PDB file of C-alpha atoms in Angstrom:
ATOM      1  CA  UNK A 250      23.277  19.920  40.916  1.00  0.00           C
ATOM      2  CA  UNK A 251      24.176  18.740  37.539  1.00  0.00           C
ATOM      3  CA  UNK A 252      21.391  17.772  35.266  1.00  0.00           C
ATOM      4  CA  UNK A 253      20.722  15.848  31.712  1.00  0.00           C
ATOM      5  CA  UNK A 254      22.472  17.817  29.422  1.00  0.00           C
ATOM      6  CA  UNK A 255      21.102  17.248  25.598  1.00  0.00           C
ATOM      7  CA  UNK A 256      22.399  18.639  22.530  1.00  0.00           C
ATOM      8  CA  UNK A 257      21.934  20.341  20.272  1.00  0.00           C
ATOM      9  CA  UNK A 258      19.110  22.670  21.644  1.00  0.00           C
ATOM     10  CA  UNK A 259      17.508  23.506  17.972  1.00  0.00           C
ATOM     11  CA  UNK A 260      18.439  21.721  14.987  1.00  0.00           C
ATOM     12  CA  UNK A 261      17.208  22.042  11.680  1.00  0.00           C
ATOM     13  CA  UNK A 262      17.156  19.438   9.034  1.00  0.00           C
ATOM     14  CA  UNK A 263      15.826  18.742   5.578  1.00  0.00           C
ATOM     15  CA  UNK A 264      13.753  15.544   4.530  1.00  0.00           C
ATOM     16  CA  UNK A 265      15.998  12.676   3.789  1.00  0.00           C
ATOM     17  CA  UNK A 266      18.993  14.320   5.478  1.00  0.00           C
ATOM     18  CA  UNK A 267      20.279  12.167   8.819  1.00  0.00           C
ATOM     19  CA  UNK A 268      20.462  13.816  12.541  1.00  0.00           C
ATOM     20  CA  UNK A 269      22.556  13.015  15.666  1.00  0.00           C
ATOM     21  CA  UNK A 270      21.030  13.937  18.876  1.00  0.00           C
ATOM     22  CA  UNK A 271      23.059  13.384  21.977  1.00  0.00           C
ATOM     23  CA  UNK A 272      22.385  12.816  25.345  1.00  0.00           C
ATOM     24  CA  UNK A 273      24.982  13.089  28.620  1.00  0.00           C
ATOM     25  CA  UNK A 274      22.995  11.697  31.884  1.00  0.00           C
ATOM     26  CA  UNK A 275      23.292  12.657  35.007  1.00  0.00           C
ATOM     27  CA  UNK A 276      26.065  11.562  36.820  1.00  0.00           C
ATOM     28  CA  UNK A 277      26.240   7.890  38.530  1.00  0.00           C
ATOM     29  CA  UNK A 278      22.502   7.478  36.141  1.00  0.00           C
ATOM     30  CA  UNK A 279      22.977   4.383  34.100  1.00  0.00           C
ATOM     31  CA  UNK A 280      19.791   4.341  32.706  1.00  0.00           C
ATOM     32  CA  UNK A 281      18.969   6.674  29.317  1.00  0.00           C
ATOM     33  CA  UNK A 282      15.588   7.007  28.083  1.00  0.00           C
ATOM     34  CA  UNK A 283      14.201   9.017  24.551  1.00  0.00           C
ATOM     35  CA  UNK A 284      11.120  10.194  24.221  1.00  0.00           C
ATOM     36  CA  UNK A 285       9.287  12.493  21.488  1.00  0.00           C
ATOM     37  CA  UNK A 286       6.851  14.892  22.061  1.00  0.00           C
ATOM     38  CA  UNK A 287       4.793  16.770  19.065  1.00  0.00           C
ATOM     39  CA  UNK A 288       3.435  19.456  19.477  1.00  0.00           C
ATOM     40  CA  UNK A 289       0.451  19.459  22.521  1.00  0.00           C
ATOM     41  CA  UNK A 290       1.520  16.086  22.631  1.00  0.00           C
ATOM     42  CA  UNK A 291       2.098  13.899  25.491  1.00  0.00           C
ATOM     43  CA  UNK A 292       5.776  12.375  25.466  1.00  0.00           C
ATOM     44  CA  UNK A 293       5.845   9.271  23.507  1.00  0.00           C
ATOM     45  CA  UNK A 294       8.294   6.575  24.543  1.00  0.00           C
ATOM     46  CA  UNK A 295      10.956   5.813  21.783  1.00  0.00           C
ATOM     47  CA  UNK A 296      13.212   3.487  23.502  1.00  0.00           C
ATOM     48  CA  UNK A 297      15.500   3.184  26.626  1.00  0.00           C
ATOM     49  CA  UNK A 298      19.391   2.009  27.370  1.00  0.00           C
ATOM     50  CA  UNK A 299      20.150  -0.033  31.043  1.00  0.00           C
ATOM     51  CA  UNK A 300      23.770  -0.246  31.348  1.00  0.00           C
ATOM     52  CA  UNK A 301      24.264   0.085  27.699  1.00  0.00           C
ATOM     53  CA  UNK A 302      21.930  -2.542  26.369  1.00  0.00           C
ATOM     54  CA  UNK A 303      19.037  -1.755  25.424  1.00  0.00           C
ATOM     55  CA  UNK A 304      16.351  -2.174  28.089  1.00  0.00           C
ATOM     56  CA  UNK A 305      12.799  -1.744  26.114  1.00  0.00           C
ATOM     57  CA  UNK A 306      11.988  -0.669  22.563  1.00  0.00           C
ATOM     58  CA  UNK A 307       8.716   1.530  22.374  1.00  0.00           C
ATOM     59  CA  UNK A 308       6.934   3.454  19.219  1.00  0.00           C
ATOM     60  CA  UNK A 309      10.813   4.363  17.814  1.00  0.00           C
ATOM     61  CA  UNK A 310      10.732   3.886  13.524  1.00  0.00           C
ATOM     62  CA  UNK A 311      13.213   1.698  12.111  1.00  0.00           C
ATOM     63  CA  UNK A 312      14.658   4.762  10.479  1.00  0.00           C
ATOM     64  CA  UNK A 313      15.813   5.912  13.722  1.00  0.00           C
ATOM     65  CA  UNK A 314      18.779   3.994  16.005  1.00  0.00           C
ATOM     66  CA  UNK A 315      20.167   4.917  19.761  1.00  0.00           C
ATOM     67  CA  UNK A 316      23.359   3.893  21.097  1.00  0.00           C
ATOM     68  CA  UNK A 317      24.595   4.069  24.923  1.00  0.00           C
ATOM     69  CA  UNK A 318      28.208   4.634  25.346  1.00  0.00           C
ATOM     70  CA  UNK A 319      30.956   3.224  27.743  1.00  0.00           C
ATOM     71  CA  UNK A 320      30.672   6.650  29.291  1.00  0.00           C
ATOM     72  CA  UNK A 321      26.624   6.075  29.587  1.00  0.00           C
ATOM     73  CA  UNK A 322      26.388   9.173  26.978  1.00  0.00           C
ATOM     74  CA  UNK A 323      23.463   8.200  24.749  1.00  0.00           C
ATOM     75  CA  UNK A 324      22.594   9.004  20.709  1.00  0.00           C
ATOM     76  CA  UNK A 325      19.844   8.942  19.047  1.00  0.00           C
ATOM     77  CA  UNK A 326      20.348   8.539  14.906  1.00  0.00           C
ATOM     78  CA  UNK A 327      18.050   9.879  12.683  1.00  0.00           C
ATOM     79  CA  UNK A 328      17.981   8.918   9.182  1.00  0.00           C
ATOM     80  CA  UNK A 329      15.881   9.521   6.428  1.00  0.00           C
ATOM     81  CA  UNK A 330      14.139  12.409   8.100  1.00  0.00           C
ATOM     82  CA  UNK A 331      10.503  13.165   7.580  1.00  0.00           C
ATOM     83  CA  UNK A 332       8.423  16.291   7.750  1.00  0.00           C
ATOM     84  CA  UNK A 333       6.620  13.997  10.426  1.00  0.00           C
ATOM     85  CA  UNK A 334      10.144  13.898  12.473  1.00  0.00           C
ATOM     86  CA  UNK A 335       9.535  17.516  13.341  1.00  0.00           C
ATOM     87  CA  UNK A 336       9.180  17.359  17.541  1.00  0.00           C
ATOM     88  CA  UNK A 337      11.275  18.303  20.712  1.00  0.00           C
ATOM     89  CA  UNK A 338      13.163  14.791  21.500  1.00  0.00           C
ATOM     90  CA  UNK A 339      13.844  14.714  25.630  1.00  0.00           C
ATOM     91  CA  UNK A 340      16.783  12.390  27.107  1.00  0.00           C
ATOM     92  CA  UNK A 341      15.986  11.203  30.658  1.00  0.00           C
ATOM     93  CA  UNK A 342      17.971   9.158  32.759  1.00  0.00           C
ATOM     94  CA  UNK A 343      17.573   7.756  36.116  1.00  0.00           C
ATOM     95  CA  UNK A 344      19.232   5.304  38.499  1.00  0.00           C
ATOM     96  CA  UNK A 345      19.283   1.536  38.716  1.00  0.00           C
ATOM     97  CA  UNK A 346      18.261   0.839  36.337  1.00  0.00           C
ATOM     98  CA  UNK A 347      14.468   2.178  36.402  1.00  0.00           C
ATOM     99  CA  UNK A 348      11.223   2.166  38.323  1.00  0.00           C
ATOM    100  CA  UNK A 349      12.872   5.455  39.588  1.00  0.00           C
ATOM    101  CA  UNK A 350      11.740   8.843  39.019  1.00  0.00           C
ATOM    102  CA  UNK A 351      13.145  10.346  35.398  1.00  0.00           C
ATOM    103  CA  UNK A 352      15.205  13.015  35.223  1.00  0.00           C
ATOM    104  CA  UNK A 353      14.612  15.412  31.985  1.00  0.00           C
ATOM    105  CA  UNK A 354      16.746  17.339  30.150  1.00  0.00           C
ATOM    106  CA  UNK A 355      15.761  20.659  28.240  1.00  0.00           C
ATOM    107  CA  UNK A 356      15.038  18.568  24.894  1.00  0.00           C
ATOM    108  CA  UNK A 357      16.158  19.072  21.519  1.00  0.00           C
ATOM    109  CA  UNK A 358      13.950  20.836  18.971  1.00  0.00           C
ATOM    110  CA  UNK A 359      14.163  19.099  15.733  1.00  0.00           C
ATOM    111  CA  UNK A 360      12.477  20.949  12.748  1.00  0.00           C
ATOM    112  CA  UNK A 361      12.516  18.822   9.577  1.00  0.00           C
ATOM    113  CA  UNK A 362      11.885  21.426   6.818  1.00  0.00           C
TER     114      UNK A 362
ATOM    115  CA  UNK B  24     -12.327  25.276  39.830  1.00  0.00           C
ATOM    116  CA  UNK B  25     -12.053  21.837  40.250  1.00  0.00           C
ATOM    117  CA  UNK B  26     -12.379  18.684  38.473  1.00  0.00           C
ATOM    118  CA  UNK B  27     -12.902  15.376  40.157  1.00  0.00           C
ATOM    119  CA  UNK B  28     -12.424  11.807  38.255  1.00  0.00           C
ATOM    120  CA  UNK B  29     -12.906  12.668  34.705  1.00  0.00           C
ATOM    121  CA  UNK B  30      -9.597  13.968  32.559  1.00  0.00           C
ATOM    122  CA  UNK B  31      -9.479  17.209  31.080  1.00  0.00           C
ATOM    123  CA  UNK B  32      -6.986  18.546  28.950  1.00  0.00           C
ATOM    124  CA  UNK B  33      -7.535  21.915  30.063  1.00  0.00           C
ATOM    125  CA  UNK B  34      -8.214  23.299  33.927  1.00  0.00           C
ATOM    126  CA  UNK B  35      -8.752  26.757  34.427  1.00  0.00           C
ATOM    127  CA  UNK B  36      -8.464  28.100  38.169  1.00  0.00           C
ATOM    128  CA  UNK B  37      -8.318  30.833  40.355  1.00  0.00           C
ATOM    129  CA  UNK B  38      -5.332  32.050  42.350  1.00  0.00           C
ATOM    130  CA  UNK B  39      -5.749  30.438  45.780  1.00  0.00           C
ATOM    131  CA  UNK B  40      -8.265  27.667  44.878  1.00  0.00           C
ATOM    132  CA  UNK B  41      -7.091  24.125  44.804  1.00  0.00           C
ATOM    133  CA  UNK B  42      -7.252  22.336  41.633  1.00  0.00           C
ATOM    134  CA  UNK B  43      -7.143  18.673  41.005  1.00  0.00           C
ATOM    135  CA  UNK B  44      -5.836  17.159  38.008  1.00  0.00           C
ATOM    136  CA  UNK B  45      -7.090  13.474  36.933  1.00  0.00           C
ATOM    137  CA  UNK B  46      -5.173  11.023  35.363  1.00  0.00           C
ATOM    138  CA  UNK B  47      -6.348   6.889  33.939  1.00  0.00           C
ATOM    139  CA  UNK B  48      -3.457   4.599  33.309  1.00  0.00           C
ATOM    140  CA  UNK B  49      -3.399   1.775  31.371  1.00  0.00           C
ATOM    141  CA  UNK B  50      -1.538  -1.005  32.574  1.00  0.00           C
ATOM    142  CA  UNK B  51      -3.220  -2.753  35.972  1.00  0.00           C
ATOM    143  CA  UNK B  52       0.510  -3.948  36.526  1.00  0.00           C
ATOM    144  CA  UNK B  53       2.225  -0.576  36.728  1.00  0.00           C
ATOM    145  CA  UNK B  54       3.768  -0.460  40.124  1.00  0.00           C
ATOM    146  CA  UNK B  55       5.439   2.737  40.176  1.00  0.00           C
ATOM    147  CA  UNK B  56       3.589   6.550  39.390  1.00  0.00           C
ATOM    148  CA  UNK B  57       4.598  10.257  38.934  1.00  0.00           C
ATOM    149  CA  UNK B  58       3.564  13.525  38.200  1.00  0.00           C
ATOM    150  CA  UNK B  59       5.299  15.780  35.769  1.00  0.00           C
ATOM    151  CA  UNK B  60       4.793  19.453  35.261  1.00  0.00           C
ATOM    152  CA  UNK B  61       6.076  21.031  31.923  1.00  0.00           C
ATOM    153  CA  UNK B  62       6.369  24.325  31.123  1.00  0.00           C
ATOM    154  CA  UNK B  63       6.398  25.776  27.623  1.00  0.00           C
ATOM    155  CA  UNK B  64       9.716  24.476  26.200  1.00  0.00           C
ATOM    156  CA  UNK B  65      11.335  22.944  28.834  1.00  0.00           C
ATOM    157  CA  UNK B  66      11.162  19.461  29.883  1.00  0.00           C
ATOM    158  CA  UNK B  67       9.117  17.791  32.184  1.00  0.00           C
ATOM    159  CA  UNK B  68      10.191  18.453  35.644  1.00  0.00           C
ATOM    160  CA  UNK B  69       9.180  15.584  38.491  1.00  0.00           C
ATOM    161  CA  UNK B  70       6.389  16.718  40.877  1.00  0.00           C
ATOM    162  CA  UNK B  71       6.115  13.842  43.116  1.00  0.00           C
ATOM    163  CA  UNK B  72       5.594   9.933  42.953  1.00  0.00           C
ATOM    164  CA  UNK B  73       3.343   6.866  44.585  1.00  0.00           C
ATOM    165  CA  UNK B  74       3.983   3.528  44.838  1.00  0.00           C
ATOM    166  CA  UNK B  75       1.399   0.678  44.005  1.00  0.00           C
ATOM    167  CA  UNK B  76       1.436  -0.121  48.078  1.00  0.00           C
ATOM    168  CA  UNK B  77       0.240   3.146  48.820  1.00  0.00           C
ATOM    169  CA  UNK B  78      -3.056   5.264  48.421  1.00  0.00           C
ATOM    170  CA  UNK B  79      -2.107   8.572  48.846  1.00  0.00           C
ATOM    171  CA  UNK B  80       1.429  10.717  49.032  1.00  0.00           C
ATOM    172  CA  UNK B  81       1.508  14.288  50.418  1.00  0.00           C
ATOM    173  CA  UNK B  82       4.146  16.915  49.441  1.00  0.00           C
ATOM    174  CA  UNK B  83       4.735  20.393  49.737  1.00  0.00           C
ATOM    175  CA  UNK B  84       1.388  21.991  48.531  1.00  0.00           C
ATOM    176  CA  UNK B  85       0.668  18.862  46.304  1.00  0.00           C
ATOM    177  CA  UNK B  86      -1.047  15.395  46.961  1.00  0.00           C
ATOM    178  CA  UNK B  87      -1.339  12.425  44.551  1.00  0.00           C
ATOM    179  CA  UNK B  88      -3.991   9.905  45.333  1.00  0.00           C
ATOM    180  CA  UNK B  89      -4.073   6.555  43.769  1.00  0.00           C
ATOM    181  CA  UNK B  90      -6.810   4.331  43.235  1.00  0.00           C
ATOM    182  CA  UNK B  91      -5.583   0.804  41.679  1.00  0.00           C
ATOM    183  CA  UNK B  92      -8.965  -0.377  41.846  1.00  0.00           C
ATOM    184  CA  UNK B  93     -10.144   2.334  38.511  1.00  0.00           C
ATOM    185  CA  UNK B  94      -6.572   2.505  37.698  1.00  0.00           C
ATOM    186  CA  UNK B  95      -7.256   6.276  38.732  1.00  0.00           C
ATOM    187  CA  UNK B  96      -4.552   8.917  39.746  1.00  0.00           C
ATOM    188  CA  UNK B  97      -4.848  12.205  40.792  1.00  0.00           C
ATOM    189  CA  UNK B  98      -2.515  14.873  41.818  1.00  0.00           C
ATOM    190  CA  UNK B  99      -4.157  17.934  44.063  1.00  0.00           C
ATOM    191  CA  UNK B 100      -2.624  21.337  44.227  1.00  0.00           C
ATOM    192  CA  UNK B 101      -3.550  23.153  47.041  1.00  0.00           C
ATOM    193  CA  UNK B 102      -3.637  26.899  47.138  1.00  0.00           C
ATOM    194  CA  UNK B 103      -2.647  27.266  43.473  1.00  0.00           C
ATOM    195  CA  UNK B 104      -0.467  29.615  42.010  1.00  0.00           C
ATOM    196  CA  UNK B 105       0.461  31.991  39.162  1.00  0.00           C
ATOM    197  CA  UNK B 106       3.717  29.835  38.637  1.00  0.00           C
ATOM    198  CA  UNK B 107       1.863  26.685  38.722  1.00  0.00           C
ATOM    199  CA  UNK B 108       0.450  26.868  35.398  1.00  0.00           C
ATOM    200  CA  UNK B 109       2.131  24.450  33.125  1.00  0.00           C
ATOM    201  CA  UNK B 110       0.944  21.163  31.257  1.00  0.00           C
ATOM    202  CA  UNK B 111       0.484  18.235  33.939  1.00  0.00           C
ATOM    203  CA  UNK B 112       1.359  14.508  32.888  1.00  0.00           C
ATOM    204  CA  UNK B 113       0.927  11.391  34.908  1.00  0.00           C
ATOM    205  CA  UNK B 114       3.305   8.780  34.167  1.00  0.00           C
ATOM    206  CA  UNK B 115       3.374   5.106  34.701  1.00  0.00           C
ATOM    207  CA  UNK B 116       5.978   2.687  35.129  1.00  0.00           C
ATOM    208  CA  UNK B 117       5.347  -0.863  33.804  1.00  0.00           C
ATOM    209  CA  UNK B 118       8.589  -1.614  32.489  1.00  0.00           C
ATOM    210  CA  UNK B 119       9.330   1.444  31.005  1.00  0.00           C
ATOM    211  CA  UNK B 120       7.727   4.826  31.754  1.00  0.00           C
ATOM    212  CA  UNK B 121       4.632   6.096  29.543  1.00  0.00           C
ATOM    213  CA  UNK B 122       2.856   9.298  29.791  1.00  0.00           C
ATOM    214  CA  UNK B 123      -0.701   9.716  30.237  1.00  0.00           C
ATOM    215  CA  UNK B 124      -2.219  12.513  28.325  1.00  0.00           C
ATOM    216  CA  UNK B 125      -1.440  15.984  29.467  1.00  0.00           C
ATOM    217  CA  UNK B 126      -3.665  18.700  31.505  1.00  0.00           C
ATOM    218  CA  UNK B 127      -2.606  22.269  30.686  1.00  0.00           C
ATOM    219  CA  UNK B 128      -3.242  24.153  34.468  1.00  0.00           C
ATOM    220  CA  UNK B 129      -4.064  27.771  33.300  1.00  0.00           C
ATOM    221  CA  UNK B 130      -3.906  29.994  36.665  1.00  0.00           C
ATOM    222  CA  UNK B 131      -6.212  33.601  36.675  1.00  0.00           C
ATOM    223  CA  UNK B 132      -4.708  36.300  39.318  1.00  0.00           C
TER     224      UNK B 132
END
């Protein structure tokens, strides 16, 4: 069965420099969520897409920006990148949207050197 | 090894033994629960779910009870395995879905 695909799996970045993580949902999933996890952290919510609007805002800076597409592929724009930045971002989508189980992709590892 | 209403962030069992994993959440309006396992680099991977209506959902090897009244959930392994060790996350949904703090389930052979 097809999962969340998320890409790039590593990416490495210097401070100040911008990053574009993306984000392709399951299929017939119209709901996109981002979450960051440092390390032995517990997934933090960053903010979530229903249909592409925006559905709920959590703990994401104002440096950072997310997008839903027609094609309900998300982004998640990273500018002005911090040492701080440095976590594995997951994508998760589920259906209608929410109050559904969350699918997860693999995550991307972002390393802000 | 077992732990029963308090949250650890580390559980250490046997093979064989059951282990429970506790979980508080936050928001007395949450309506909708699940338990995640993650493994080391991978991303969390759905275990099984509860609504608010009920008390208690069985799976395969795996129960979750919920209690709304201590805003308490707990998931129960039974007969635990080698490939069961992994962190363990509750999550809530109150309008969006936020993670409790993890449990990292270390199985001994």
């Amino acid at each position: 069965a097809a999962g969340v695909i998320q890409s790039p799996r590593h990416l490495i970045k210097e401070k100040r420099e911008t990053a574009t993580l993306k984000c392709y949902p399951i299929p017939r999933h119209d709901t996109v969520y981002w979450y960051q996890q440092g390390p032995g952290q517990d997934p933090q919510f960053l903010i979530s897409f229903y249909e592409k609007m925006q559905s709920d805002k959590g703990s994401i800076p104002d440096r950072f920006s997310a997008q839903q597409f027609s094609d309900y592929h998300s982004e998640l724009n990273m500018s002005s990148l911090e040492l701080g930045d440095s976590a594995l971002y997951f994508c998760a989508s589920s259906q209608t949207g929410g109050n559904e189980k969350l699918f997860f992709g693999s995550g991307t590892q972002l390393s802000v050197l | 090894g077992e732990s029963v209403g308090l949250h650890l962030p580390t559980l250490s069992v046997q093979e064989g033994d059951n282990s429970i994993i506790n979980c508080a959440y936050s928001n007395s309006a949450s309506d909708y629960f699940i338990w995640y396992k993650q493994e080391s680099g991978k991303g969390p991977q759905f275990i099984i779910d509860i609504r608010s209506n009920m008390d208690k959902r069985q799976g395969q090897r795996v129960t979750v009870l919920l209690n709304k009244t201590v805003k308490h959930l707990s998931l129960q392994i039974a007969a635990t395995q080698p490939g069961d060790s992994a962190v363990y996350f509750c999550a809530e949904w109150g309008g969006d879905m936020r993670f409790g703090a993890g449990t990292r389930l270390t199985v001994k052979p």
